[in-house]
Short mmCIF file of N, CA, C and O in Angstrom, two decimals:
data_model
loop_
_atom_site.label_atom_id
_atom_site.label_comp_id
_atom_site.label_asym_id
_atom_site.label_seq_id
_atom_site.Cartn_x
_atom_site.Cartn_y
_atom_site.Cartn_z
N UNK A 1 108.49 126.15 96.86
CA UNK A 1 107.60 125.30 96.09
C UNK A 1 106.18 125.44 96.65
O UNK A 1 105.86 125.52 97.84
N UNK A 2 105.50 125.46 95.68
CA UNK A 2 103.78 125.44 96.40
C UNK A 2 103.44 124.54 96.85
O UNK A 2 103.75 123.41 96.47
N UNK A 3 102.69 124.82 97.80
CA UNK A 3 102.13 123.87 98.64
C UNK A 3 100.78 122.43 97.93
O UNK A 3 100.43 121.37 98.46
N UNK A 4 100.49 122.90 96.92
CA UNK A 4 100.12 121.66 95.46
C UNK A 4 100.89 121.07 95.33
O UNK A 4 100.88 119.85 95.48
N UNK A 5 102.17 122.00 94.90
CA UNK A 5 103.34 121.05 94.13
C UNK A 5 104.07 119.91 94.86
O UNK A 5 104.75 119.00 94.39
N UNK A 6 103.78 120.15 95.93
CA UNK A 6 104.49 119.39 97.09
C UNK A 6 103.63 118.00 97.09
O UNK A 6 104.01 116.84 96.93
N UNK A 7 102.48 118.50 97.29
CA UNK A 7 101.44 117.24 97.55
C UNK A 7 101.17 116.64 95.90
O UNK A 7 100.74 115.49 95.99
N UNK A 8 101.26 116.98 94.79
CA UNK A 8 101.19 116.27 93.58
C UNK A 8 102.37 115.24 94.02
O UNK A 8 102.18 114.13 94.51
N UNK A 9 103.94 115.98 93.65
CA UNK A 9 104.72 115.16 93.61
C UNK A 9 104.72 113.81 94.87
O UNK A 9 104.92 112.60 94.69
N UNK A 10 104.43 114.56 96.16
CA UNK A 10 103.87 113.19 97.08
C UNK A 10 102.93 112.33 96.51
O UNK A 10 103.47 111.24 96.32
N UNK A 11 101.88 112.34 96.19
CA UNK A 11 101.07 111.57 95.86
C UNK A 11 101.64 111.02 94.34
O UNK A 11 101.29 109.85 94.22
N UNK A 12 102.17 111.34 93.49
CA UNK A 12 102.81 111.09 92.40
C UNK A 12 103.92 109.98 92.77
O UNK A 12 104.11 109.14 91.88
N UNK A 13 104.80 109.83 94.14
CA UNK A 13 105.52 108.72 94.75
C UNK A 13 104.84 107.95 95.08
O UNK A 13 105.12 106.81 94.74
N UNK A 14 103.66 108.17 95.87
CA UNK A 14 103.28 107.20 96.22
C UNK A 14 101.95 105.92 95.16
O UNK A 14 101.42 104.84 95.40
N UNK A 15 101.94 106.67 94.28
CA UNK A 15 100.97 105.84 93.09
C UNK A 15 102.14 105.09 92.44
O UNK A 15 101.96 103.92 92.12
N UNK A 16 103.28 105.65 92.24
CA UNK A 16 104.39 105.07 91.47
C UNK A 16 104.82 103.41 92.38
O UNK A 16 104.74 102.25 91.97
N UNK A 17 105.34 104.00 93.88
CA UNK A 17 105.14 102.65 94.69
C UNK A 17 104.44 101.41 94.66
O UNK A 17 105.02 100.33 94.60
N UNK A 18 102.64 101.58 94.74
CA UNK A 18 101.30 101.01 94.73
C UNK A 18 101.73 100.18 93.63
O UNK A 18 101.68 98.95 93.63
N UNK A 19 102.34 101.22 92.28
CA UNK A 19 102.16 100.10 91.39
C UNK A 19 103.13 99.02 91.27
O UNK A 19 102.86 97.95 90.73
N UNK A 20 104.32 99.34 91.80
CA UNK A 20 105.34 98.38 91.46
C UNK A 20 105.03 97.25 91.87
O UNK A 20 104.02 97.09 92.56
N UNK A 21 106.10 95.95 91.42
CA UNK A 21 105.51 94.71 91.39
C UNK A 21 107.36 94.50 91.71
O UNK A 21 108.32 95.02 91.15
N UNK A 22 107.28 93.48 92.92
CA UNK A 22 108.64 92.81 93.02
C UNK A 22 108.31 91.04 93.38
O UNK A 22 107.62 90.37 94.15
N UNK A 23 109.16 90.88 92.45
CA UNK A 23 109.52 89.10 92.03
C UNK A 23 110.37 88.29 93.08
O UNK A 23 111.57 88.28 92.82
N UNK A 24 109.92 87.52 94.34
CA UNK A 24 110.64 87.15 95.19
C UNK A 24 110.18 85.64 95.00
O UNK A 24 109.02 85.34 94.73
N UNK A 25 111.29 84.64 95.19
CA UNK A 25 111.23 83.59 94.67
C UNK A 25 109.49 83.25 94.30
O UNK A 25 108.69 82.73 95.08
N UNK A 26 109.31 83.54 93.38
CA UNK A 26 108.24 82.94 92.06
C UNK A 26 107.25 83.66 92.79
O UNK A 26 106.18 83.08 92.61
N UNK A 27 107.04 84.93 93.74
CA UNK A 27 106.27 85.16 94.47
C UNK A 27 106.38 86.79 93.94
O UNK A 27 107.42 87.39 93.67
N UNK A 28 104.90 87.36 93.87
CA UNK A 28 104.53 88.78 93.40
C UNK A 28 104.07 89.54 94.72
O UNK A 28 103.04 89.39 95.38
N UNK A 29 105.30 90.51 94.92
CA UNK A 29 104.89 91.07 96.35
C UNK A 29 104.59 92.74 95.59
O UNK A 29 105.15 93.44 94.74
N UNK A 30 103.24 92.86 96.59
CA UNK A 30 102.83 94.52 96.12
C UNK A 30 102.99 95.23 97.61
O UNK A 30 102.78 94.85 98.76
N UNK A 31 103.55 96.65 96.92
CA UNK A 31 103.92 97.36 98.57
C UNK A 31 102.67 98.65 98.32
O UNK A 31 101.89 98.83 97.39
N UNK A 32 102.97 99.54 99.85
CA UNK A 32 102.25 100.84 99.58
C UNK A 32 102.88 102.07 100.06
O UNK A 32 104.03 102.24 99.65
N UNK A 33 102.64 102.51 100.46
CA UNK A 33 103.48 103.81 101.39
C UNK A 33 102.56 104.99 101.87
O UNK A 33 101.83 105.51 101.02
N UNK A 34 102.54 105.33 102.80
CA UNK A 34 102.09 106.02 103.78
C UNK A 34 102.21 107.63 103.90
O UNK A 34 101.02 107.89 104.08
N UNK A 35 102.85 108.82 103.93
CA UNK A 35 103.31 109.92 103.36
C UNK A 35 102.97 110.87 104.22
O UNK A 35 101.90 111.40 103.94
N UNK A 36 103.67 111.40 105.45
CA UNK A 36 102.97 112.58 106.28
C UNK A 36 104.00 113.72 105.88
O UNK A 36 105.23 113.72 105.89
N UNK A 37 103.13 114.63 105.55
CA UNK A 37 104.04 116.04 104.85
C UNK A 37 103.96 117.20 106.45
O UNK A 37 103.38 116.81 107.46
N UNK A 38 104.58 118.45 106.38
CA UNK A 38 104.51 119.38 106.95
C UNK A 38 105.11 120.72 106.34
O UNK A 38 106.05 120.74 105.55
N UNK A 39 104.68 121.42 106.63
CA UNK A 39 104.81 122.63 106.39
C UNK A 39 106.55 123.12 107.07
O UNK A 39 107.08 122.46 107.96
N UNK A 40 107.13 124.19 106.55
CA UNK A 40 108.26 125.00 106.68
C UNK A 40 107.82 126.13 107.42
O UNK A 40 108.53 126.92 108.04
N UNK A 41 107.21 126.13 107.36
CA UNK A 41 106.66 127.59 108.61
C UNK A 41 107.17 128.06 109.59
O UNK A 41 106.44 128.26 110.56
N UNK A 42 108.48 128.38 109.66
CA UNK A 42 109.38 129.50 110.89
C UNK A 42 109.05 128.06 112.04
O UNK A 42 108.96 128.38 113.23
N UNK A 43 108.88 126.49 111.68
CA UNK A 43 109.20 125.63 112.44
C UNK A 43 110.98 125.59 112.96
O UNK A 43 111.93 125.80 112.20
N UNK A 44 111.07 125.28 114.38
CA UNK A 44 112.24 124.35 114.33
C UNK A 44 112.43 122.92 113.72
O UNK A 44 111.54 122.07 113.66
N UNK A 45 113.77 122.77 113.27
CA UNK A 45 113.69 121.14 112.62
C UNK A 45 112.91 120.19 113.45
O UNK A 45 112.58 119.16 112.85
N UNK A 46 112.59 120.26 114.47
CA UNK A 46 112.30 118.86 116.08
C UNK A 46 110.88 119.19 115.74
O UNK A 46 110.10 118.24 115.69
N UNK A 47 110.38 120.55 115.45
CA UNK A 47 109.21 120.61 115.20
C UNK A 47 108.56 120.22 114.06
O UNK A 47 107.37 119.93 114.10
N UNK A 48 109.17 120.18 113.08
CA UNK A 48 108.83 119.86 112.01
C UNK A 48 108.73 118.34 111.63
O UNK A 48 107.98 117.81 110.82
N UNK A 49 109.55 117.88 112.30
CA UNK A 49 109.93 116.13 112.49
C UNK A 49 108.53 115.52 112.76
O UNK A 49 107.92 114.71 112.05
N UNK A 50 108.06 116.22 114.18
CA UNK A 50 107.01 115.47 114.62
C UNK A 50 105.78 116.13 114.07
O UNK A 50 104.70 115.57 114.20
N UNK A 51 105.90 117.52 113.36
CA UNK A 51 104.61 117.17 112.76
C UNK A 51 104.35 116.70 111.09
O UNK A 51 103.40 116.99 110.36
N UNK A 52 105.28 116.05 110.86
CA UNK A 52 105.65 115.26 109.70
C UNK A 52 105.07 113.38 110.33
O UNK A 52 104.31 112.57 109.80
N UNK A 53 105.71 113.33 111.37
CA UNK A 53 105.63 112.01 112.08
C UNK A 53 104.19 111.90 112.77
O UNK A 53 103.80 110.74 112.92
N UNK A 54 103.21 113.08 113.28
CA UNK A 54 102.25 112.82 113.26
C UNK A 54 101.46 112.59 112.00
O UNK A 54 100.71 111.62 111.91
N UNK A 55 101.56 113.22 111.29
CA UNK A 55 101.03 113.57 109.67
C UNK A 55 101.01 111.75 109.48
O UNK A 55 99.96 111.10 109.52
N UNK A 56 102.02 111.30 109.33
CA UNK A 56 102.26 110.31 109.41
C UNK A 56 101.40 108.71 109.61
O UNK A 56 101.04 107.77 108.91
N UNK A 57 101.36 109.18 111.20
CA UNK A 57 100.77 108.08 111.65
C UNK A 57 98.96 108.59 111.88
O UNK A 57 98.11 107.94 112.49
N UNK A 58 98.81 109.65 111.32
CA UNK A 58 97.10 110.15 111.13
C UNK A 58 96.88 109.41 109.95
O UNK A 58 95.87 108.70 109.97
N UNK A 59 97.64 109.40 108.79
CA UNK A 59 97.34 108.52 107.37
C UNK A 59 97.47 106.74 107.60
O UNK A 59 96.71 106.02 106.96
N UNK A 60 98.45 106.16 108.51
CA UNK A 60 98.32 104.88 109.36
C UNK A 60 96.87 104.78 109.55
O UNK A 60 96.12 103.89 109.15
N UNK A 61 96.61 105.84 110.25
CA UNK A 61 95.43 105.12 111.39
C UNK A 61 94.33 105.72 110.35
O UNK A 61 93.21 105.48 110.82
N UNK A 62 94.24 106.32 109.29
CA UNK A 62 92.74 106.29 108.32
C UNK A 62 92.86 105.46 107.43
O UNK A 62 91.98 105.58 106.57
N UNK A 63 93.75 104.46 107.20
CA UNK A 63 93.33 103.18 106.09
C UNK A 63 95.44 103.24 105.55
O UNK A 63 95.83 102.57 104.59
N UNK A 64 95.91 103.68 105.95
CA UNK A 64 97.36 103.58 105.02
C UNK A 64 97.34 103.82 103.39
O UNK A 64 96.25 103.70 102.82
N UNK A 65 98.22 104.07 102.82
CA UNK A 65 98.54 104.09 101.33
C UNK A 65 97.57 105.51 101.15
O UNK A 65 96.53 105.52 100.49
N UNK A 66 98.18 106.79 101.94
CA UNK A 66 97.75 107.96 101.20
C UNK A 66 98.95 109.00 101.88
O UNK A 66 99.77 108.56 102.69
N UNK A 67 98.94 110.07 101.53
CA UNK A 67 99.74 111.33 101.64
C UNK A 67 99.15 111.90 102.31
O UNK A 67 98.13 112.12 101.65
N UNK A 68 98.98 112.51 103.55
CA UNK A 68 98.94 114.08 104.09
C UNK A 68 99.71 114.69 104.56
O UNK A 68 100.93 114.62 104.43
N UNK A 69 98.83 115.68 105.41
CA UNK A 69 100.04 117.40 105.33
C UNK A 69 99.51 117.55 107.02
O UNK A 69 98.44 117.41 107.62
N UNK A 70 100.26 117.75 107.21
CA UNK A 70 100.19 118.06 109.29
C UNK A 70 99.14 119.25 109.06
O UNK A 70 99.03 119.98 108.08
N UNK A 71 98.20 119.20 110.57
CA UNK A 71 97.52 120.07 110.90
C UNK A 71 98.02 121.18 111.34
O UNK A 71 97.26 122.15 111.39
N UNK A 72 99.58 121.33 111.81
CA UNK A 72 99.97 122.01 112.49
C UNK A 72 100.70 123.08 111.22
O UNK A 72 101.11 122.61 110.16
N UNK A 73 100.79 124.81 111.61
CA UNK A 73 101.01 125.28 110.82
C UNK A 73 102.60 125.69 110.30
O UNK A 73 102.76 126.30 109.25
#
């Protein structure tokens, strides 16, 4: 899959999330989601984990509620 296609459909989950609306006693709770991608690149799985899990917590720490893609290749 291309490396677009990857990040549309991510960002395509995560707008779908943003919008939902859940009904908890008489109460309108809105969520978001966060999204660290990585690359397949002749990684090991352990490697790929954490640069998914950094990816991760780099989109945490610039404001939350977006998708990126690890620096690492």
């Amino acid at each position: 899959m291309h490396p677009d296609s990857v990040m549309e459909t991510f960002e395509g989950l995560r707008l779908s999330i943003e919008k939902m609306k859940v009904r908890v006693n008489k109460e309108t709770i809105r969520t978001s989601v966060s999204i660290g991608v990585c690359s397949l690149a002749g990684d090991s799985l352990e490697e790929m984990i954490k640069n998914a899990d950094n990816a991760l917590y780099k989109a945490k720490a610039e404001g939350r509620n977006r998708v990126l893609v690890s620096d690492s290749p």
